[in-house]
Coordinates of N, CA and C in Angstrom, one line a residue:
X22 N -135.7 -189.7 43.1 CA -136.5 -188.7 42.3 C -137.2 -189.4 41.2
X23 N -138.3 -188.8 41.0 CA -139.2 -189.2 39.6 C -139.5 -188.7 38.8
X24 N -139.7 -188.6 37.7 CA -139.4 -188.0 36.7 C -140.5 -188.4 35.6
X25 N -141.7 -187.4 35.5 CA -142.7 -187.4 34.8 C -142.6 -186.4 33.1
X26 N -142.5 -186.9 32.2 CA -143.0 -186.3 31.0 C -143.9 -185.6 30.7
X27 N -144.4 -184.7 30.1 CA -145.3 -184.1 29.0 C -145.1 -183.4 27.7
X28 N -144.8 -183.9 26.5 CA -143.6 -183.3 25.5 C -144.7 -182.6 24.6
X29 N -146.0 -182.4 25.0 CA -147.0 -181.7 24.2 C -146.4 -181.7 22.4
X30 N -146.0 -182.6 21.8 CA -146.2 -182.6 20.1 C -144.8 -182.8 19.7
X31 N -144.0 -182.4 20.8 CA -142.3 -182.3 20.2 C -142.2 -183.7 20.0
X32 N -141.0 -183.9 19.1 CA -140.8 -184.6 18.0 C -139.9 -185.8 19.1
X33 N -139.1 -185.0 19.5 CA -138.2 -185.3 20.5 C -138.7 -186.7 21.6
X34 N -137.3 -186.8 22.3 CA -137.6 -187.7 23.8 C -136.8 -187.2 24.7
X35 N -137.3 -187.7 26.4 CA -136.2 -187.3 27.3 C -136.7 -188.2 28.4
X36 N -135.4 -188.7 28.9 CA -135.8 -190.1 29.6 C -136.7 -189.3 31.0
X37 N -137.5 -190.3 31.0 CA -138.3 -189.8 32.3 C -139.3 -191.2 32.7
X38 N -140.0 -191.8 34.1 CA -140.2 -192.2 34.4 C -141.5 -192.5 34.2
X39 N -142.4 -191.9 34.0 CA -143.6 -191.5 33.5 C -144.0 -190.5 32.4
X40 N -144.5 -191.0 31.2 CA -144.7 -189.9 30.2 C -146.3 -189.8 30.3
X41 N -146.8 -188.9 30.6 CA -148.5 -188.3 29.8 C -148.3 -187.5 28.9
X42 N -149.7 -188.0 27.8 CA -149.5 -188.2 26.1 C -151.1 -188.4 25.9
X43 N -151.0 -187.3 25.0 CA -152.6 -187.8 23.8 C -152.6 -189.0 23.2
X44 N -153.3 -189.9 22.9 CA -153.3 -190.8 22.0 C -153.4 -190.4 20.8
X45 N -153.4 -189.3 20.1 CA -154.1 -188.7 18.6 C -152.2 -188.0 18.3
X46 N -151.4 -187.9 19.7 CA -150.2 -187.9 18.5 C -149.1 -188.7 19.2
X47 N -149.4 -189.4 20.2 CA -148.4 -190.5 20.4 C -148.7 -191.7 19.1
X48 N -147.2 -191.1 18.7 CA -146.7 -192.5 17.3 C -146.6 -193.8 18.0
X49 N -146.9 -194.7 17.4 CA -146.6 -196.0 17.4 C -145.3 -196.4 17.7
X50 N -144.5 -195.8 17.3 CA -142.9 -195.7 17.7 C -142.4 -195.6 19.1
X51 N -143.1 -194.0 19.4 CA -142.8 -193.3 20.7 C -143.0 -194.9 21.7
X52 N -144.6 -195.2 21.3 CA -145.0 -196.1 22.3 C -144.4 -197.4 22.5
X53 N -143.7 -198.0 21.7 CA -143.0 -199.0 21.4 C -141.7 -198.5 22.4
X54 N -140.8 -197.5 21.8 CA -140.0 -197.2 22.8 C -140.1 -197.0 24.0
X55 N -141.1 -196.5 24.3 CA -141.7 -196.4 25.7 C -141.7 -198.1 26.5
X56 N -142.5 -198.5 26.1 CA -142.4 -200.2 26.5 C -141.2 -200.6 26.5
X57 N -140.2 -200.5 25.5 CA -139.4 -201.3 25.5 C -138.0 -200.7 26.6
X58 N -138.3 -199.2 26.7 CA -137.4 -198.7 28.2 C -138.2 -198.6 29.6
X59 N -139.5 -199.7 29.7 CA -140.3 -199.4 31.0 C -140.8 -198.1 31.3
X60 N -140.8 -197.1 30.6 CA -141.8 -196.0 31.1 C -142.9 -196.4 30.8
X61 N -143.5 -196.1 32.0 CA -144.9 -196.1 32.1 C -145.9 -194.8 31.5
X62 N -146.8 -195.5 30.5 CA -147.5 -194.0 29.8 C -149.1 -194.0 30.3
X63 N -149.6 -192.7 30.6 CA -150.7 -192.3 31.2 C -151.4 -191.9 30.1
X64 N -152.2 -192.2 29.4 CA -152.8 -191.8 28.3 C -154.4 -190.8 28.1
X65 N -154.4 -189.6 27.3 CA -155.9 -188.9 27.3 C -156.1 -189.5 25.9
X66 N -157.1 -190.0 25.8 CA -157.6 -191.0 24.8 C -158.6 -190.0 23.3
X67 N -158.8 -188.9 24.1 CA -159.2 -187.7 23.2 C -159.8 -187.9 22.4
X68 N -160.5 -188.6 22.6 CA -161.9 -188.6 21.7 C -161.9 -190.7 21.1
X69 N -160.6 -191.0 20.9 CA -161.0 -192.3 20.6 C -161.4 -193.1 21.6
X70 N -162.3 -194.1 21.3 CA -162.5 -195.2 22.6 C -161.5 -195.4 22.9
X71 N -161.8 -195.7 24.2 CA -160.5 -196.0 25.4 C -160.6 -197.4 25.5
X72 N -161.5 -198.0 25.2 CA -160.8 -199.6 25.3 C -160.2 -200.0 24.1
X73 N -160.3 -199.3 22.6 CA -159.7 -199.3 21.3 C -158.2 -199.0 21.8
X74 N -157.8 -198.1 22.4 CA -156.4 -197.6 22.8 C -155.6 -198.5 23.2
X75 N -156.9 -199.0 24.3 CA -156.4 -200.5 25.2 C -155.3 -201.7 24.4
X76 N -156.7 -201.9 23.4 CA -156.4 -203.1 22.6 C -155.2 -202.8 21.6
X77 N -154.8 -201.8 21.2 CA -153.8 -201.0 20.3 C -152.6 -201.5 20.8
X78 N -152.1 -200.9 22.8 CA -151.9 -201.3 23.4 C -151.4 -202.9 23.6
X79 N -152.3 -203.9 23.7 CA -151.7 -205.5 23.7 C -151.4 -205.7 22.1
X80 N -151.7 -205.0 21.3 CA -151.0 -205.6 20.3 C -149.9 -205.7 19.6
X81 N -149.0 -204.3 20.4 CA -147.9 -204.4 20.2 C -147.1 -204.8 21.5
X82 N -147.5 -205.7 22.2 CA -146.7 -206.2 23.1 C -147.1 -205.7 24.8
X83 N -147.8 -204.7 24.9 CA -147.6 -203.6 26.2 C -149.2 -204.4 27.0
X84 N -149.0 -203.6 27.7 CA -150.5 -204.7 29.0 C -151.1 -202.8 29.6
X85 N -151.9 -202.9 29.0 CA -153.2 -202.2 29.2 C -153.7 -201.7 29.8
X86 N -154.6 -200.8 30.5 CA -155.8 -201.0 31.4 C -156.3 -199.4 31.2
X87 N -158.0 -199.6 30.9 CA -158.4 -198.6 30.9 C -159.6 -197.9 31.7
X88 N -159.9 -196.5 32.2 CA -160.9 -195.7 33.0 C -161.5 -195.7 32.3
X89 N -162.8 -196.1 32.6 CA -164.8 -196.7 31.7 C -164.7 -195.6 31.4
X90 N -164.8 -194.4 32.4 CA -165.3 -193.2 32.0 C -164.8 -192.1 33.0
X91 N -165.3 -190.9 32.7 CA -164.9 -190.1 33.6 C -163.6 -189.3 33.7
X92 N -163.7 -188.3 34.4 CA -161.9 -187.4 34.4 C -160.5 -188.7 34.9
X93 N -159.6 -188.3 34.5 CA -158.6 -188.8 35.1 C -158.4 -188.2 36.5
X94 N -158.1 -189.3 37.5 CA -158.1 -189.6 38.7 C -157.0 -189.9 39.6
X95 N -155.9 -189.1 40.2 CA -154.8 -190.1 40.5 C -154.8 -191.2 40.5
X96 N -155.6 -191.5 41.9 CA -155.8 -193.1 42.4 C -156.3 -193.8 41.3
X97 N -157.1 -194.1 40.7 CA -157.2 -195.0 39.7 C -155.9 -195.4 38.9
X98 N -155.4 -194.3 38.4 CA -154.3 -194.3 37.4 C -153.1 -195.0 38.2
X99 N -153.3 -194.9 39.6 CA -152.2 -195.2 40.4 C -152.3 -197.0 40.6
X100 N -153.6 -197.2 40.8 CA -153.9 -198.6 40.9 C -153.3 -199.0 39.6
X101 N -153.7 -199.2 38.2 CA -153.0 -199.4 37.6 C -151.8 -199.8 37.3
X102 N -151.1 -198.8 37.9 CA -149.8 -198.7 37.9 C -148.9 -199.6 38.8
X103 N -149.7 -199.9 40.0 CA -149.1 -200.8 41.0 C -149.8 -202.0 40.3
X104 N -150.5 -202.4 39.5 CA -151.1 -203.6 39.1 C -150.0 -204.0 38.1
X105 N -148.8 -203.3 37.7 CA -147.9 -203.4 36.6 C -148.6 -203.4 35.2
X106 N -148.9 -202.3 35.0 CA -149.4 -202.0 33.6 C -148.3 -200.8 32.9
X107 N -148.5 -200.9 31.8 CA -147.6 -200.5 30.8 C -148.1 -198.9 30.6
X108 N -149.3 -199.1 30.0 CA -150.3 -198.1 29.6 C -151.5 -197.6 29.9
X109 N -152.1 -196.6 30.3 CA -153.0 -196.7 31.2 C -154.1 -195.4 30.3
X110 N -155.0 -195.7 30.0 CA -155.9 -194.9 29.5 C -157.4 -194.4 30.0
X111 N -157.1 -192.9 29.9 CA -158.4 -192.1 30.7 C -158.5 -190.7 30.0
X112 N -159.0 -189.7 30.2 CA -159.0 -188.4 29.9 C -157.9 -187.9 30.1
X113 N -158.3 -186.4 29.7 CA -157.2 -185.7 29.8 C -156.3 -185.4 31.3
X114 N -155.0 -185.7 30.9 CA -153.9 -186.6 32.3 C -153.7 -185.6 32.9
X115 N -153.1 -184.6 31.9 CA -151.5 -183.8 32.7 C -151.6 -183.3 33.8
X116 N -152.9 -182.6 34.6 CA -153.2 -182.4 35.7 C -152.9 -183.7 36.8
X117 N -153.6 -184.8 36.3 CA -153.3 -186.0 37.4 C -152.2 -186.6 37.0
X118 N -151.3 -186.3 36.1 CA -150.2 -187.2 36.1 C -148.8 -187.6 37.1
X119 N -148.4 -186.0 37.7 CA -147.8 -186.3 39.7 C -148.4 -187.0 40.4
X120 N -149.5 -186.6 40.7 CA -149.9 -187.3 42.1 C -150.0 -188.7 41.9
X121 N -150.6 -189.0 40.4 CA -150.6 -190.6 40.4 C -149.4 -190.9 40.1
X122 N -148.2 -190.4 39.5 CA -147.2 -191.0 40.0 C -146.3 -191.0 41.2
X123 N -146.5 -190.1 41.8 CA -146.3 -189.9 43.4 C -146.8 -190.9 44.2
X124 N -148.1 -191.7 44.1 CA -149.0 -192.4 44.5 C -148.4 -193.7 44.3
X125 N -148.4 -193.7 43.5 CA -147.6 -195.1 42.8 C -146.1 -195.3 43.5
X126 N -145.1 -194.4 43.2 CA -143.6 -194.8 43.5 C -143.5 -194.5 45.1
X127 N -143.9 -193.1 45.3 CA -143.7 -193.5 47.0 C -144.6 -193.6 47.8
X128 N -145.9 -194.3 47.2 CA -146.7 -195.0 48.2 C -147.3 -194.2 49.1
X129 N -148.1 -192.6 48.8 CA -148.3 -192.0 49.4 C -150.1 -192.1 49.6
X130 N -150.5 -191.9 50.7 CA -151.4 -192.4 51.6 C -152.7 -190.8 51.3
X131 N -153.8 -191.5 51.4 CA -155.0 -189.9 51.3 C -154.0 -188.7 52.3
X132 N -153.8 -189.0 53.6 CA -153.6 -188.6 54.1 C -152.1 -187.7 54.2
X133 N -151.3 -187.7 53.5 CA -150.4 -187.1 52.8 C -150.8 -186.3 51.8
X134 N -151.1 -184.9 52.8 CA -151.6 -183.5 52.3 C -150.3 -182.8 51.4
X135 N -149.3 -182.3 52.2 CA -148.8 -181.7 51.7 C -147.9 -182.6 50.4
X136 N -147.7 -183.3 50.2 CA -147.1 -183.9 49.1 C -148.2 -184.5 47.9
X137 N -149.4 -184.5 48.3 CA -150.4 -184.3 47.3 C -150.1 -182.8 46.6
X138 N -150.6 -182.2 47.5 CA -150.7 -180.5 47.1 C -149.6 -180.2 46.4
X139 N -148.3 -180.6 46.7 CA -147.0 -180.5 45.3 C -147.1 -181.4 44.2
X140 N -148.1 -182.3 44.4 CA -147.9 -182.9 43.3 C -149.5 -182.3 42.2
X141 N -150.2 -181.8 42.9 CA -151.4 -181.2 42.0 C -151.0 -179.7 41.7
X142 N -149.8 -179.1 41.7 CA -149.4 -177.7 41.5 C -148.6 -178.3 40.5
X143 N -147.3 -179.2 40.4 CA -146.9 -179.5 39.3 C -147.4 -180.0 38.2
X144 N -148.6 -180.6 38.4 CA -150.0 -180.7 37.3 C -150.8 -180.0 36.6
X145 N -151.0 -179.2 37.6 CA -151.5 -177.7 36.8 C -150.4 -176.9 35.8
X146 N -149.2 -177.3 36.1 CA -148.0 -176.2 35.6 C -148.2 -177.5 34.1
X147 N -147.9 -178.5 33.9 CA -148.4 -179.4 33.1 C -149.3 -179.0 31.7
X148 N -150.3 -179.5 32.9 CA -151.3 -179.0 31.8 C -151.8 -177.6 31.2
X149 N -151.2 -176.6 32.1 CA -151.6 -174.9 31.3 C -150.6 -175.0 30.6
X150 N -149.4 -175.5 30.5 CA -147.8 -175.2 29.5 C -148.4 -175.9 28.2
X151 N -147.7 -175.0 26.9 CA -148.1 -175.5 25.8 C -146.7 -176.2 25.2
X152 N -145.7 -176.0 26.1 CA -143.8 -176.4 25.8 C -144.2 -177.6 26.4
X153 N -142.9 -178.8 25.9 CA -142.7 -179.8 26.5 C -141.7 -179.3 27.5
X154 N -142.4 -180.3 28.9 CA -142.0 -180.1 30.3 C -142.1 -181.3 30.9
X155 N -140.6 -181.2 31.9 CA -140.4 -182.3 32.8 C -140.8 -181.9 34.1
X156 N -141.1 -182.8 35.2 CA -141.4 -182.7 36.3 C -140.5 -183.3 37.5
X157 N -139.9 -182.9 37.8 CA -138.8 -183.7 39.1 C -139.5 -183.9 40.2
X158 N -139.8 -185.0 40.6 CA -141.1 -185.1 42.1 C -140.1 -186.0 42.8
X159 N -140.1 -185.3 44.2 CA -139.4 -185.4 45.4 C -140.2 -186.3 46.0
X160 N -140.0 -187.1 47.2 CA -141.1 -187.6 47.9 C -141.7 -187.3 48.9
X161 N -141.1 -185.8 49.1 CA -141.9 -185.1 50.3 C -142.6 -184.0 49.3
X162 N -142.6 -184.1 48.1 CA -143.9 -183.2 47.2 C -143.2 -182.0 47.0
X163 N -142.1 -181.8 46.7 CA -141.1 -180.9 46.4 C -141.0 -181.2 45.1
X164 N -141.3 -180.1 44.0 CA -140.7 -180.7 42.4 C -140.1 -179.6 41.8
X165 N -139.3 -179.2 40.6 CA -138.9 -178.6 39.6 C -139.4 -179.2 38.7
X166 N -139.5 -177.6 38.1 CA -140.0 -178.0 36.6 C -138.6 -177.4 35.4
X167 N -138.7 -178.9 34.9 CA -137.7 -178.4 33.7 C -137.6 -178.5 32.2
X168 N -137.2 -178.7 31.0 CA -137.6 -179.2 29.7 C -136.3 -180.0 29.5
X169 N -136.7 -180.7 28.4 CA -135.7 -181.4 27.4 C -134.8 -180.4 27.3
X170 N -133.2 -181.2 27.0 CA -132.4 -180.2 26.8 C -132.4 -179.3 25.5
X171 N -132.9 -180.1 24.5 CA -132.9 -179.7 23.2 C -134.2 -179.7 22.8
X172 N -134.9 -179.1 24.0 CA -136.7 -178.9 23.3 C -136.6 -177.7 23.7
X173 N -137.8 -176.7 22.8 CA -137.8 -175.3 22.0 C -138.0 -174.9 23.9
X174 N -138.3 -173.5 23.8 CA -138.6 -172.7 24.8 C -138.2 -172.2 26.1
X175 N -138.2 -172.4 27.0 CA -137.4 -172.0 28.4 C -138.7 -172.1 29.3
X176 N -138.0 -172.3 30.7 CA -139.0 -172.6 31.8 C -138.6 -171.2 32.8
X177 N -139.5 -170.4 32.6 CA -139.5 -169.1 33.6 C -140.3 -169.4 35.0
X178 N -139.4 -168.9 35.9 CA -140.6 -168.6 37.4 C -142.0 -168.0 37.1
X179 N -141.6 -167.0 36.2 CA -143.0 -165.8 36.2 C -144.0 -166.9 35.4
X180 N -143.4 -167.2 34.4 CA -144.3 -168.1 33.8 C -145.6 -169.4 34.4
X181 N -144.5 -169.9 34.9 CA -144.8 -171.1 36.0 C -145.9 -170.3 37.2
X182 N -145.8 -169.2 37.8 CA -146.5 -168.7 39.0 C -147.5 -168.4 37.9
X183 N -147.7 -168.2 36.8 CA -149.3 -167.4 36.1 C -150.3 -168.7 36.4
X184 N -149.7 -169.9 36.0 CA -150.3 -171.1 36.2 C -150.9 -171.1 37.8
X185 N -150.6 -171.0 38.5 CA -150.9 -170.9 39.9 C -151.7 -170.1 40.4
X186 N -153.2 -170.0 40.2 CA -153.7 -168.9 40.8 C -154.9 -169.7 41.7
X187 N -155.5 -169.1 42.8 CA -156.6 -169.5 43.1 C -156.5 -170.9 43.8
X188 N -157.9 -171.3 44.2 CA -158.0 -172.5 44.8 C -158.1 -174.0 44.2
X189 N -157.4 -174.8 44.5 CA -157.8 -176.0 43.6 C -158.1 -177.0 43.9
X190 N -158.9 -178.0 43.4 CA -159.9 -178.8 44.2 C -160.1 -180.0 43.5
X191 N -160.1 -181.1 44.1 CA -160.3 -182.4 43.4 C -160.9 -183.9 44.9
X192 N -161.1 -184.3 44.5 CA -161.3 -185.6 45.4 C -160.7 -185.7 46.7
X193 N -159.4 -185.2 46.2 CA -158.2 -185.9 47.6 C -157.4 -184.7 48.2
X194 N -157.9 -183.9 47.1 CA -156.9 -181.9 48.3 C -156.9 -181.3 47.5
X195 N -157.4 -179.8 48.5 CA -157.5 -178.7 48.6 C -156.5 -178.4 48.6
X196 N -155.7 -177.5 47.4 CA -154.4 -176.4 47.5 C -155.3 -175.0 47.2
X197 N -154.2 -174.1 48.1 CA -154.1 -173.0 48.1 C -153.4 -172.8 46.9
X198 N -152.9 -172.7 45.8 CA -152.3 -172.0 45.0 C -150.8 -171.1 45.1
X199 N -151.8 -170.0 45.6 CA -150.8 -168.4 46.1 C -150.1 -169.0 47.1
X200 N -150.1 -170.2 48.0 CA -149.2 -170.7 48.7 C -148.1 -171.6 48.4
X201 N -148.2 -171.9 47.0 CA -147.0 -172.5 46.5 C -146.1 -171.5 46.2
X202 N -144.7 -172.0 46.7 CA -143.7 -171.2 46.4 C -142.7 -171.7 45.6
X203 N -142.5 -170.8 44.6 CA -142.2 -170.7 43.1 C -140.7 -169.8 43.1
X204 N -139.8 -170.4 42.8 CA -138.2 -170.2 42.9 C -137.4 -170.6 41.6
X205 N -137.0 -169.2 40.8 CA -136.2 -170.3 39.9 C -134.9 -170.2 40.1
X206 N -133.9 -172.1 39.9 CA -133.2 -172.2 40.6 C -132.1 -172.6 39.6
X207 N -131.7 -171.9 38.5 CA -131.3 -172.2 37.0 C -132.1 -172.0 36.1
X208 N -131.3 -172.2 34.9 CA -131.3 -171.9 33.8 C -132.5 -173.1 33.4
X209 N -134.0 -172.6 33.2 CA -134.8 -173.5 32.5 C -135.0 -174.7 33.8
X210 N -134.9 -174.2 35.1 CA -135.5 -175.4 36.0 C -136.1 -174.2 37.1
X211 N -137.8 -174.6 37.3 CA -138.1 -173.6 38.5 C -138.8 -174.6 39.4
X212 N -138.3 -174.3 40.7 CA -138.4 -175.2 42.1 C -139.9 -174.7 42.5
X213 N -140.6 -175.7 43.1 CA -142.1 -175.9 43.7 C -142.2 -176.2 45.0
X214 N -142.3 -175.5 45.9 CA -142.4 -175.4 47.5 C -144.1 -175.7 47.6
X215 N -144.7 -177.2 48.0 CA -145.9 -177.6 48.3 C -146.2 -176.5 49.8
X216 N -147.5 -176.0 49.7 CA -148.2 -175.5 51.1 C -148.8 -176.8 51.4
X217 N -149.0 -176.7 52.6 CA -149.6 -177.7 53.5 C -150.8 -178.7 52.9
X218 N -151.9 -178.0 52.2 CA -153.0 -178.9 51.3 C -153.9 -178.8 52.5
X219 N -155.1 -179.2 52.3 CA -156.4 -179.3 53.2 C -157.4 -180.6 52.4
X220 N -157.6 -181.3 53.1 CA -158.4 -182.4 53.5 C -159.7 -181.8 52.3
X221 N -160.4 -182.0 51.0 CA -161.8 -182.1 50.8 C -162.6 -182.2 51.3
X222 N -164.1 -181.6 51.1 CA -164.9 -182.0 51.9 C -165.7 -183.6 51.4
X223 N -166.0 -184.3 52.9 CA -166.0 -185.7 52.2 C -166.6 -186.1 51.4
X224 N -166.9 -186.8 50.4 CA -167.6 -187.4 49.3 C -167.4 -188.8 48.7
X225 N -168.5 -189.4 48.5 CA -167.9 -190.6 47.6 C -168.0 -191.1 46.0
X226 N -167.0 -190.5 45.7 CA -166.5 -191.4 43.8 C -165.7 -192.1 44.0
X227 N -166.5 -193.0 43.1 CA -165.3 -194.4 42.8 C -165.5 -194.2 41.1
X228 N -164.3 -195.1 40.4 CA -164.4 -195.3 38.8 C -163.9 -196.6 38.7
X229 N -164.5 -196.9 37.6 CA -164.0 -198.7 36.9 C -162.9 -198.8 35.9
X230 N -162.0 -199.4 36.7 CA -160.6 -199.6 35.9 C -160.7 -200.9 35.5
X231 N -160.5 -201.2 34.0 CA -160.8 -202.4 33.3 C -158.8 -202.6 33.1
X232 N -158.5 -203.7 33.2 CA -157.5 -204.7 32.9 C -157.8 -205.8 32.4
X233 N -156.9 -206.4 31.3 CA -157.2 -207.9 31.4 C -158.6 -208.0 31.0
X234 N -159.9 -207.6 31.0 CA -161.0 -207.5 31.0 C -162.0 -207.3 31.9
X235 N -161.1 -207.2 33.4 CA -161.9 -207.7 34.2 C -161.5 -206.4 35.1
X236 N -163.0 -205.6 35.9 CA -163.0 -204.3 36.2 C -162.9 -204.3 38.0
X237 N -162.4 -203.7 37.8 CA -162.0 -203.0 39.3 C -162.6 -202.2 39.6
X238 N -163.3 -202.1 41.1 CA -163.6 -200.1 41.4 C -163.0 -199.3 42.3
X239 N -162.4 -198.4 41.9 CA -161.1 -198.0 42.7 C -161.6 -196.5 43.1
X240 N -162.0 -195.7 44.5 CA -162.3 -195.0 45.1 C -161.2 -193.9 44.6
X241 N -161.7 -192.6 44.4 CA -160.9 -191.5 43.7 C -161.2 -190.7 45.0

């Protein structure tokens, strides 16, 4: 299991495998800690330069690499991450922050529809939530969503299904939405049943992932 972060401002921590985080309120602390327990942080750079983040980044120890420009991207963020980078900075994550870590730990391929499509539903549930929320990502794209034990709010089904509406679309799949199925399975944990996902229609973007200084172009 993997275990993605988003603590949207809470003060707090909760061990997790991946945290996505603003740069404008990740402390210096958090990120220190972060490094020094191997989570890997996905960063929205929110207005500051993103190679400034970068360099923030090596100066307290951590290895870098940042998106020139453009939306955050699984695959990019994912490249990164298999390049062993600490920190990885782009726009706003919480939507791409599953799939690129899904991408990353079990090595899932364009063509693994349905475990994309669970992982771009537990993204959306991410990024509409204003509570800090954990993500449990299975590797067949099966996740729960749950919080810190001692972070404010609760995690409702109803809540979670408002996030889900309509069609959703990015580079690498098509979800249906209203075909995720949405179960809550305890107290403050609601389970995510991926639909099948559909193929995009084809197109070609690529973005430039800088490391080290030296740029990559990694097809999104």
């Amino acid at each position: 299991m993997l275990r993605i972060g988003c603590f949207k401002g809470w003060a707090g921590f909760a061990p997790v495998d991946v945290l996505a985080a603003e740069w404008s309120v990740l402390s210096m602390e958090l990120l220190a800690a972060c490094l020094a327990a191997r989570v890997r942080v996905l960063v929205d750079a929110a207005g500051t330069p993103r190679a400034r983040c970068a360099e923030t980044v090596k100066r307290i120890g951590g290895r870098a690499a940042y998106v020139s420009d453009g939306p955050a991207r699984p695959r990019p963020l994912a490249e990164a991450l298999t390049r062993r980078v600490d920190v990885v900075v782009t726009g706003p994550v919480e939507e791409a922050a599953p799939a690129a870590a899904g991408i990353w730990h079990y090595g899932w391929r364009p063509g693994r529809l349905q475990e994309l499509a669970g992982a771009a539903a537990a993204g959306l549930v991410l990024a509409e939530s204003t509570a800090p929320l954990v993500v449990e990502l299975l590797r067949d794209g099966t996740s729960t969503i749950s919080k810190p034990d001692d972070a404010p709010g609760e995690v409702r089904a109803e809540e979670v299904r408002a996030c889900l509406t309509g069609t959703f679309t990015t580079p690498g799949i098509v979800v249906d939405l209203a075909a995720v199925r949405v179960s809550q399975t305890g107290q403050d944990r609601v389970r995510l049943d991926p639909p099948a996902g559909r193929r995009p229609p084809p197109r070609e973007e690529r973005q430039m992932l800088i490391i080290d200084g030296a740029a990559y172009e990694v097809r999104v």
